[in-house]
Coordinates of C-alpha atoms in Angstrom, one line a residue:
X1 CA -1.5 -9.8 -7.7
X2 CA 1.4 -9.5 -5.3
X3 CA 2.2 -12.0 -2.7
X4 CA 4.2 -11.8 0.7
X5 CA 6.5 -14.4 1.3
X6 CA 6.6 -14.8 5.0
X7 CA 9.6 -16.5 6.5
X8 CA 10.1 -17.8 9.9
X9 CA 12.4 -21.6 10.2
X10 CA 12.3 -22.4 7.0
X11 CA 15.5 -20.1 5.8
X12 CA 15.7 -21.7 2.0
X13 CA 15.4 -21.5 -1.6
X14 CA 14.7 -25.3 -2.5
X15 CA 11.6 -26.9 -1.2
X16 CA 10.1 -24.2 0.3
X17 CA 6.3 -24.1 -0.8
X18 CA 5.2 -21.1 -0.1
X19 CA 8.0 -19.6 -1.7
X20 CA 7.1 -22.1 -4.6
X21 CA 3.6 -20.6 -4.8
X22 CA 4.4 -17.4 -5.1
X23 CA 5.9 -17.4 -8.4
X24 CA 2.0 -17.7 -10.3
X25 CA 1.8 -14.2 -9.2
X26 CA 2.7 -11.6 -12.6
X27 CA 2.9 -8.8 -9.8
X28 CA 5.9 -10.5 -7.8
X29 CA 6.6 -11.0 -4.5
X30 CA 8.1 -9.4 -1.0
X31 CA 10.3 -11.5 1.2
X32 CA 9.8 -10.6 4.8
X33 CA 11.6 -12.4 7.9
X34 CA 10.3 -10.6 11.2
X35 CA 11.5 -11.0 14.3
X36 CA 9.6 -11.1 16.8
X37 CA 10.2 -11.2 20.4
X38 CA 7.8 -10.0 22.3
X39 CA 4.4 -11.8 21.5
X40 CA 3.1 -13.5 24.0
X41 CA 3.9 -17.3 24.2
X42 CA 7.0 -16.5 22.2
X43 CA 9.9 -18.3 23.2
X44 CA 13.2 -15.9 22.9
X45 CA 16.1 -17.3 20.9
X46 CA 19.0 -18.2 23.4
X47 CA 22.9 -16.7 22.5
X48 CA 23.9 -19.2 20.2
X49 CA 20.6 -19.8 18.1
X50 CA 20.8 -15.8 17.6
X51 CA 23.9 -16.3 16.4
X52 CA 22.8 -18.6 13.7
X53 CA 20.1 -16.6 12.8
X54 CA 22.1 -14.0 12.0
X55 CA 24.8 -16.0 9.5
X56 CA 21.3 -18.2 7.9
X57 CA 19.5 -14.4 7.3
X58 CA 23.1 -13.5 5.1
X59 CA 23.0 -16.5 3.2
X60 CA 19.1 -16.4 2.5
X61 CA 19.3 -12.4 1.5
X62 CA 22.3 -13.3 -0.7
X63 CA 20.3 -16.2 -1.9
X64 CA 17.5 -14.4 -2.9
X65 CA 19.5 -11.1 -4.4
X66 CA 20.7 -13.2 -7.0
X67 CA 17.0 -13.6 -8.4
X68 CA 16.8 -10.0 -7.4
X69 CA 14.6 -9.9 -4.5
X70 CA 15.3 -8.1 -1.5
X71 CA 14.8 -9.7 1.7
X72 CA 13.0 -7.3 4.1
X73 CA 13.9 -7.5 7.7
X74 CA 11.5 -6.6 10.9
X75 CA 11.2 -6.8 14.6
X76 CA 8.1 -6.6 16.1
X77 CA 5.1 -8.4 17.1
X78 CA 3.9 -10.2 13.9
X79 CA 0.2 -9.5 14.2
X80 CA 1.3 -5.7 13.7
X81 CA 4.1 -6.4 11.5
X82 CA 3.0 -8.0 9.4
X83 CA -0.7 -6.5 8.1
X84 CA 1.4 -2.8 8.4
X85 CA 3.7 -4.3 5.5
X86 CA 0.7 -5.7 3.6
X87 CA -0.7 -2.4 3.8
X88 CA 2.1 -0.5 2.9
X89 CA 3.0 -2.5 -0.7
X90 CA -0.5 -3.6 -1.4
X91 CA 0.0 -7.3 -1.0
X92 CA -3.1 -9.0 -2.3
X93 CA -1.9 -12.3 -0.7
X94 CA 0.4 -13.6 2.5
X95 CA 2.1 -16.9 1.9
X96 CA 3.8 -18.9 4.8
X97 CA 4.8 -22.6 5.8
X98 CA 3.1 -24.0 8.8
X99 CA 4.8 -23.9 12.5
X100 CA 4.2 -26.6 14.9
X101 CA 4.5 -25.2 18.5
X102 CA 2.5 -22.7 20.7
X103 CA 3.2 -19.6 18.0
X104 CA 0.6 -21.3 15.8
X105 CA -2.0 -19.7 17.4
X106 CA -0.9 -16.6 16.2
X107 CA -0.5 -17.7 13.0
X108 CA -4.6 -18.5 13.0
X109 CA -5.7 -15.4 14.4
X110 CA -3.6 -13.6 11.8
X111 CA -4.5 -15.5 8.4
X112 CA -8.3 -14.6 10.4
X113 CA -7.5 -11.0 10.4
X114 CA -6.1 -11.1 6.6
X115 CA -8.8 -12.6 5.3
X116 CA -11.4 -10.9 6.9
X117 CA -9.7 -7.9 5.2
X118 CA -9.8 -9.3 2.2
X119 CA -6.1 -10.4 1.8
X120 CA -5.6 -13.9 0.6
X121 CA -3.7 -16.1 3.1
X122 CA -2.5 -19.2 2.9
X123 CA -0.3 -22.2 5.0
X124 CA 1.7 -25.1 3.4
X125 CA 3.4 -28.2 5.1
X126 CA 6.4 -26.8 7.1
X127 CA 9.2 -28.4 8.2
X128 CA 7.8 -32.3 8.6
X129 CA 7.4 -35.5 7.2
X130 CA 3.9 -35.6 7.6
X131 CA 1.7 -33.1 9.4
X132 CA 1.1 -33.2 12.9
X133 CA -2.6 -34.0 13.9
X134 CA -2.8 -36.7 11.0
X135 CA -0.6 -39.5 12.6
X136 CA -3.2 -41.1 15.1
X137 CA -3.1 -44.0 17.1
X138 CA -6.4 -45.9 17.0
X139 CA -8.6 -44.4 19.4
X140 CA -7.5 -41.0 17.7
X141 CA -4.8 -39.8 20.1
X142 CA -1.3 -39.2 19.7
X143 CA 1.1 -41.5 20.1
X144 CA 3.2 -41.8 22.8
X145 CA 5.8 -44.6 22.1
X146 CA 7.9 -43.7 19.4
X147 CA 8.4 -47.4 17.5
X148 CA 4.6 -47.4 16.9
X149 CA 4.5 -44.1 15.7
X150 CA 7.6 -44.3 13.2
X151 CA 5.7 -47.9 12.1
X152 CA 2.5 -45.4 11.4
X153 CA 4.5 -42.9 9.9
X154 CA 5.9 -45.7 7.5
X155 CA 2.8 -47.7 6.3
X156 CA 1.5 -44.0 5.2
X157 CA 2.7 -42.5 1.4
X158 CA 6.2 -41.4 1.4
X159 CA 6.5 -37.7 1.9
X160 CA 5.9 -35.7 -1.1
X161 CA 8.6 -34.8 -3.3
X162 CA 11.0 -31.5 -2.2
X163 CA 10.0 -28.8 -5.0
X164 CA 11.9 -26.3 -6.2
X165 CA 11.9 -22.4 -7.2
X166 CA 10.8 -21.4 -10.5
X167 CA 13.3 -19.3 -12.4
X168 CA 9.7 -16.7 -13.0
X169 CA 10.0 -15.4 -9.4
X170 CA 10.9 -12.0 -9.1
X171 CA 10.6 -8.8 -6.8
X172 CA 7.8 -6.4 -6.8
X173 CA 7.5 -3.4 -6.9
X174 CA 7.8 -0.9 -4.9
X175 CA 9.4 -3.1 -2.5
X176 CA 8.8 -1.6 1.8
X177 CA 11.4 -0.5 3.9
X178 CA 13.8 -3.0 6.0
X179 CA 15.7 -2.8 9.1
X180 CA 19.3 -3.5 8.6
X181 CA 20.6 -6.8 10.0
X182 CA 23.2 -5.3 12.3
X183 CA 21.1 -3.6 14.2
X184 CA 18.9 -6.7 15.4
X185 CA 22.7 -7.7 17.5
X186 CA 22.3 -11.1 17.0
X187 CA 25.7 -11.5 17.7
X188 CA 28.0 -10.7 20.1
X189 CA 30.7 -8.0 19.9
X190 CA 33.1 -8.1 22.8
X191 CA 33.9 -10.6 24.2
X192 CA 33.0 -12.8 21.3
X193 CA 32.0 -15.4 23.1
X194 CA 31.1 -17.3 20.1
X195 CA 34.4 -17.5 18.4
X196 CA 34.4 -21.0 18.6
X197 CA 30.9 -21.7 17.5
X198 CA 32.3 -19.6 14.0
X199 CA 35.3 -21.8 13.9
X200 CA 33.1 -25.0 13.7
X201 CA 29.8 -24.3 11.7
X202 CA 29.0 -22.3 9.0
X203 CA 25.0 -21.4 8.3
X204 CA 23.3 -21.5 5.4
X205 CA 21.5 -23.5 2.6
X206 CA 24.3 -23.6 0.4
X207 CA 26.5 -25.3 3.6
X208 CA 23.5 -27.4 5.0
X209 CA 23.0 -29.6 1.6
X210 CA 26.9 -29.8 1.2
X211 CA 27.1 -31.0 4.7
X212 CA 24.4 -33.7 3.3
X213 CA 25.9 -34.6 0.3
X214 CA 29.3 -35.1 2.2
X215 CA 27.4 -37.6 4.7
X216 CA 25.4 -39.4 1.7
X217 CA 28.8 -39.3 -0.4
X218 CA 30.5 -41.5 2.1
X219 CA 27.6 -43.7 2.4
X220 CA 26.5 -42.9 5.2
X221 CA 29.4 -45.4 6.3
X222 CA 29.6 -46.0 9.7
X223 CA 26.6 -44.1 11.1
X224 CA 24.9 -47.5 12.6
X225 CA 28.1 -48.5 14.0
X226 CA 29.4 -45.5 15.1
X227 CA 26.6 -43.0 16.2
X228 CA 27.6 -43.3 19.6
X229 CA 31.2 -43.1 20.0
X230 CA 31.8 -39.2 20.4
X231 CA 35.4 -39.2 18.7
X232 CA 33.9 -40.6 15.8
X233 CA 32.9 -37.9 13.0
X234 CA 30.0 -40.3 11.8
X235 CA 27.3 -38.1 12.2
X236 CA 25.3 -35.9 9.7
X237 CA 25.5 -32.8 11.9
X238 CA 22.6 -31.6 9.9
X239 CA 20.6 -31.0 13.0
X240 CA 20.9 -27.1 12.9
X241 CA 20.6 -26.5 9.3
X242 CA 16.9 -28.4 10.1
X243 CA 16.2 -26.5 12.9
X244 CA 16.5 -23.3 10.6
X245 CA 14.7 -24.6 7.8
X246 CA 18.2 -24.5 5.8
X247 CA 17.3 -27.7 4.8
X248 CA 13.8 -29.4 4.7
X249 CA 13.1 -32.9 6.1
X250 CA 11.5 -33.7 2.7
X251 CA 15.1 -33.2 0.7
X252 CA 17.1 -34.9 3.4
X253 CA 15.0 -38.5 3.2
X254 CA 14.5 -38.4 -0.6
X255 CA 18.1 -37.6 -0.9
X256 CA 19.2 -40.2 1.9
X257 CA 16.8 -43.3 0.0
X258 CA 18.2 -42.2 -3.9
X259 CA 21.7 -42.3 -2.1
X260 CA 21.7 -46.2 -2.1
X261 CA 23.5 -46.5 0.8
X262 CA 22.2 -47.9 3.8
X263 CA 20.3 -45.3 6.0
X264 CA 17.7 -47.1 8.0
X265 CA 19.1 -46.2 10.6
X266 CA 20.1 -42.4 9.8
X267 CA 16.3 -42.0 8.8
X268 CA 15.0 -43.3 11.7
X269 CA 16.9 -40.7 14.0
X270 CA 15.1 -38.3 11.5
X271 CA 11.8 -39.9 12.7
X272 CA 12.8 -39.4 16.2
X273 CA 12.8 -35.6 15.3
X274 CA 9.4 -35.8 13.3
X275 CA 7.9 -38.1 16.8
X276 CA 9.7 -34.4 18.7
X277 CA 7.5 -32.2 16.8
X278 CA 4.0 -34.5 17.0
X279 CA 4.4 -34.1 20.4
X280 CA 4.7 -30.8 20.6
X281 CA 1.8 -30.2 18.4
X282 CA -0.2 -32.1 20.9
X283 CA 1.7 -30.4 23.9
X284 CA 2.5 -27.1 22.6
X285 CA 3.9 -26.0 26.7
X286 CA 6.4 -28.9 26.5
X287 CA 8.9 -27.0 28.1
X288 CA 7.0 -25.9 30.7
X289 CA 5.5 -29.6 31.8
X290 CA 6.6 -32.8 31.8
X291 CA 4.0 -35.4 30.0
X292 CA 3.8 -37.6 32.8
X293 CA 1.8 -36.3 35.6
X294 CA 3.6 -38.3 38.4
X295 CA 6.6 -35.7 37.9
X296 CA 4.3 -32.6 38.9
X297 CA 5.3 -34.2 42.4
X298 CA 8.7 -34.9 42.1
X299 CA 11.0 -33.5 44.4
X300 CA 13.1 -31.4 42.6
X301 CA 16.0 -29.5 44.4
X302 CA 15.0 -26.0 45.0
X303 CA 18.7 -25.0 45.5
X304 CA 21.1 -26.4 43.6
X305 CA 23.5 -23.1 43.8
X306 CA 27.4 -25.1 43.2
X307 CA 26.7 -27.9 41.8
X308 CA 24.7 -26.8 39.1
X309 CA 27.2 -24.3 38.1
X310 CA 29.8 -26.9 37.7
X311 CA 27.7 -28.5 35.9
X312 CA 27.4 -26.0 33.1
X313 CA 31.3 -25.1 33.3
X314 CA 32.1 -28.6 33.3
X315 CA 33.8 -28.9 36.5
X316 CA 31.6 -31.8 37.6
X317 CA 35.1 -33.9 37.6
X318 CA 33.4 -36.7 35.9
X319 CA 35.4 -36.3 32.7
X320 CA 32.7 -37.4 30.0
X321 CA 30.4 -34.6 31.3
X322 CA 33.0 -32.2 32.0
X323 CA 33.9 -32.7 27.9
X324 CA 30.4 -32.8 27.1
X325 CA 29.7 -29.6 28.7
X326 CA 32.9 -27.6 27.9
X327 CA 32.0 -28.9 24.1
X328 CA 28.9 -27.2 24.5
X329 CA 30.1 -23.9 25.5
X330 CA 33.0 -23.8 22.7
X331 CA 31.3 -25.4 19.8
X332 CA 27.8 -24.5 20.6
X333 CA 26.8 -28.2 20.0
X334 CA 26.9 -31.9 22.0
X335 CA 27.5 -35.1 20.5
X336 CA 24.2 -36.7 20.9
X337 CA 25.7 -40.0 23.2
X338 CA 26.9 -37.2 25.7
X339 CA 24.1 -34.9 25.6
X340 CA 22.2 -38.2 27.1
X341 CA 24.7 -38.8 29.9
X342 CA 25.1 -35.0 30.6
X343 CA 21.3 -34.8 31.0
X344 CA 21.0 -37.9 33.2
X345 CA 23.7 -36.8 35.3
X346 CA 21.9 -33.4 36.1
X347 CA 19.0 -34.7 36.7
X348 CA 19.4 -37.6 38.3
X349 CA 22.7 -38.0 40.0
X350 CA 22.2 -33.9 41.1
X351 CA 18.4 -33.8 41.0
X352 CA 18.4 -30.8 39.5
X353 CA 14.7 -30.1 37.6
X354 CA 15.2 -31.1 33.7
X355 CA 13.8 -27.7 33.2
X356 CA 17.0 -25.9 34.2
X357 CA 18.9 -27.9 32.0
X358 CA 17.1 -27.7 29.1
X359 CA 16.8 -23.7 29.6
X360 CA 20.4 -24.1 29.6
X361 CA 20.5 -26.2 26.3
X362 CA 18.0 -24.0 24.6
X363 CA 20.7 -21.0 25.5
X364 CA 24.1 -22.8 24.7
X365 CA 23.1 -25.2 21.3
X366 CA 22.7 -24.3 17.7
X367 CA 20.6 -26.8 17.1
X368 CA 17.7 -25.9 20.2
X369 CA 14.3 -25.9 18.8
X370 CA 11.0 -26.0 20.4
X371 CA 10.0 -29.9 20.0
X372 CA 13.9 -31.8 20.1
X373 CA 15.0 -29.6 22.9
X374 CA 12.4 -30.3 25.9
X375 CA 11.0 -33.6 24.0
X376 CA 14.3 -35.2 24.6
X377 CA 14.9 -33.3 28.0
X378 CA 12.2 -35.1 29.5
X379 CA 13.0 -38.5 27.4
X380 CA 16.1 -38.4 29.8
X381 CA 14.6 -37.3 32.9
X382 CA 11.7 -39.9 32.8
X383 CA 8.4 -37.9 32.4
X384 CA 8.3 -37.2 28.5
X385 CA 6.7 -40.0 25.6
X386 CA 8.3 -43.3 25.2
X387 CA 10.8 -41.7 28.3
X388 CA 13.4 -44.1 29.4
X389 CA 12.5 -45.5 33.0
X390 CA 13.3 -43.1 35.9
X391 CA 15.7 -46.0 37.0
X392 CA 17.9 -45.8 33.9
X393 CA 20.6 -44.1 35.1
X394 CA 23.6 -43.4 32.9
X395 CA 26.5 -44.1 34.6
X396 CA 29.2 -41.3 32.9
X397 CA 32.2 -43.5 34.2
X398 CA 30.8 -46.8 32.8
X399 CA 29.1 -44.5 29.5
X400 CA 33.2 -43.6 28.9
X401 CA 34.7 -47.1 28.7
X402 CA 32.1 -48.1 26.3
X403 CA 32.1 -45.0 24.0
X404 CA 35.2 -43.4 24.7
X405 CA 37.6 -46.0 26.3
X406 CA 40.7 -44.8 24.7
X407 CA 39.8 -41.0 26.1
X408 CA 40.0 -39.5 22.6
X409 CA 36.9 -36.8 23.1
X410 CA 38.0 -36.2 27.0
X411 CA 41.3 -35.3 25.9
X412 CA 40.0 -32.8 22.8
X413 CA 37.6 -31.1 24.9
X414 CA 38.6 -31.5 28.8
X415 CA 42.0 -32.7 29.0
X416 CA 42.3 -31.8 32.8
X417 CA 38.7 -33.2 33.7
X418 CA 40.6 -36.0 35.7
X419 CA 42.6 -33.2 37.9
X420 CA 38.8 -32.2 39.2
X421 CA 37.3 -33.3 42.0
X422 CA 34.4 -35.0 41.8
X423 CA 30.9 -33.2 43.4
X424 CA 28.7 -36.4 43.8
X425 CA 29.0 -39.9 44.5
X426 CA 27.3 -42.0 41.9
X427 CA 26.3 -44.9 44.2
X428 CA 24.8 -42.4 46.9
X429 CA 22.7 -39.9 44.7
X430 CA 21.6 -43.4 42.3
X431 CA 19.8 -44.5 45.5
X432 CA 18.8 -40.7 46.2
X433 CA 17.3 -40.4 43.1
X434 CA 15.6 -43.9 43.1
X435 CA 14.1 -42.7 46.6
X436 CA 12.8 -39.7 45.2
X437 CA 11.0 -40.8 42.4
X438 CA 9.3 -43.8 44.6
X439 CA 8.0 -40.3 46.7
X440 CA 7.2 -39.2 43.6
X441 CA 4.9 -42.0 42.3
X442 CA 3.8 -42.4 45.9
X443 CA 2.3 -38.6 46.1
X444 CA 0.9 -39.1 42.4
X445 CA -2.6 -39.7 42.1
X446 CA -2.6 -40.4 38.5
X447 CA -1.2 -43.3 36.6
X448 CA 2.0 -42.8 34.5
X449 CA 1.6 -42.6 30.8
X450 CA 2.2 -45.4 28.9

């Protein structure tokens, strides 16, 4: 028997069941990464997830060669790629771990076409907690507020404990043809644009659970207090190694809870994630449409032409959103505090459609992925689950004296942001905005979700 390892986000050795699986078979296994761009409902990457991609696909093939199994690259459309490379080495079995968003359907219709050639196929738990579709609210529905949801989540079993690769696997053979990594340009040549995304993060399993064990070393100490003070380095900063799969959700909270220290709080924020990805299962076009169907009439700008672009240069001259953007654009990555204020801003101080700027987001951050990226777009802009009130407005000026009073981050990252002009008044476009959504929720005929 020879199985194909199929892998998409879940770029790992450790805790990766389907790998896990695949070591019963006495024929050995292919490890096969496709990309695939041009299926429809598939989402391209943006510049600086390609980027990662690229560094995680190293460390996984170097991973892997040292158990002596190649990892075979290829770009196509999955439902083609995939059964041609079962053909070809006379796989007698396709292994994968579960994906969450619209792609799933494609998943279906090919463990359909597998079987009904008599391959064997088979799914395992991907990159949750707990899988989507089985944390209900009591009439059956999803939920929409996150504290009751994280309360389900919490009265159920803990998650299952990560596993680990048996020292049996090993390659079969004859193993198919790859593409070379190169060649896919993932990266950018000249200009390098992402020199300083290089300069800050380094991808990979190996760096993902040494970035955890640094956190969990210290204690966690200071997350509670300090998650929302930019200039403080309290966070994990895990959140791209999870959106690759580096890391699995499973290892991070087992890890966090036999770590003594206290991480309530950290765990919760990985909740907030897990309450991201529910959603999308149950809303796979979340960045498409906003939950709450009183927004379908909101009145967007249909021209936002200057002010958006200073927006993503970080010439707003509002000098938490200036660094918040301008971090973006060097680091590839937003402390979370800011990425709040920066979205509020857009959105409601420019009334600019939360859409633009999470297509922006999903370009610019490491860490984009399907469910975070939108779910927490629309959090902001007031039409997502559990979405702060359209009338919460972050204030950037009053957001600075509380989390960055003595202008620590404005001075690392946009040390001339006071030297800008500013391109709104706050007090003006907080009453436009307020306007705007009352025209909204007047022109809606359908009640807002609670």
């Amino acid at each position: 028997m020879t199985s194909l390892v199929w892998f998409r986000d879940d770029l790992r050795i450790d805790d990766n069941p389907a790998l896990a699986a695949a070591a019963d078979d006495p024929d050995g296994l292919i490890a096969l990464f496709v990309l695939d761009e041009v299926s429809e409902g598939v989402r391209p990457l943006g510049g600086a997830a390609r980027w990662w991609l690229h560094g995680s696909l190293e460390r996984l093939r170097e991973a892997l060669a040292e158990r002596e199994i190649p990892l075979v690259l290829r770009r196509g459309a999955v439902a083609e790629v995939v059964p041609e490379v079962v053909a070809q080495a006379g796989v007698t079995r396709v292994l994968w771990n579960r994906r969450y968003g619209g792609e799933r359907h494609h998943d279906a219709a090919l463990k359909e076409h597998l079987r009904a050639g008599g391959v064997a196929a088979h799914s395992f738990p991907g990159n949750v907690l707990f899988e989507p579709g089985t944390v209900l609210n009591g009439q059956g529905l999803p939920y929409r507020v996150y504290s009751a949801f994280w309360r389900a989540c919490l009265s159920r079993p803990a998650p299952v404990e990560p596993t680990t690769v048996p020292d049996r696997v090993h390659a079969a053979t004859p193993q198919p043809l790859g593409e070379p990594l190169d060649g896919w340009r993932l990266r950018p040549t000249a200009p390098d644009w992402a020199a300083g995304i290089a300069a800050r993060w380094t991808p990979g399993e190996a760096a993902a659970r040494e970035r955890l064990d640094e956190f969990l070393d210290a204690g966690a100490a200071g997350y509670a207090e300090g998650r929302d003070f930019p200039a403080r380095a309290t966070g994990s900063e895990l959140s791209p190694h999870l959106r690759w799969g580096e890391i699995s959700p499973r290892t991070v909270w087992h890890r966090a809870l036999d770590a003594g220290a206290d991480v309530g709080v950290f765990l919760s924020e990985i909740g907030w994630r897990e309450f991201a990805w529910h959603t999308l299962f149950a809303s796979p076009d979340l960045h498409l449409r906003g939950l709450n169907a009183q927004f379908d009439a909101f009145p967007w700008r249909t021209d936002p032409g200057a002010e958006l672009e200073a927006w993503q240069r970080g010439e707003t001259g509002f000098p938490l959103v200036d660094a918040g953007m301008r971090e973006l654009w060097q680091s590839g990555f937003m402390h979370n505090r800011v990425r709040m204020v920066t979205a509020s801003f857009l959105t409601k101080n420019l009334l600019i459609d939360w859409r633009v700027g999470e297509a922006w987001f999903w370009d610019t951050l490491v860490d984009a992925d399907a469910a975070s990226n939108p779910f927490n777009w629309q959090w902001v802009a007031g039409c997502g689950a559990d979405a702060a009130p359209y009338f919460r407005i972050f204030n950037p000026v009053t957001q600075q004296q509380k989390f960055d009073r003595d202008g620590t981050y404005v001075e690392q990252w946009a040390p001339h942001a006071l030297l800008t002009p500013e391109i709104v008044d706050l007090r003006t476009s907080r009453v436009r905005a307020l306007a705007a959504y009352d025209q909204a929720r007047g022109a809606s005929s359908e009640p807002a979700v609670s």
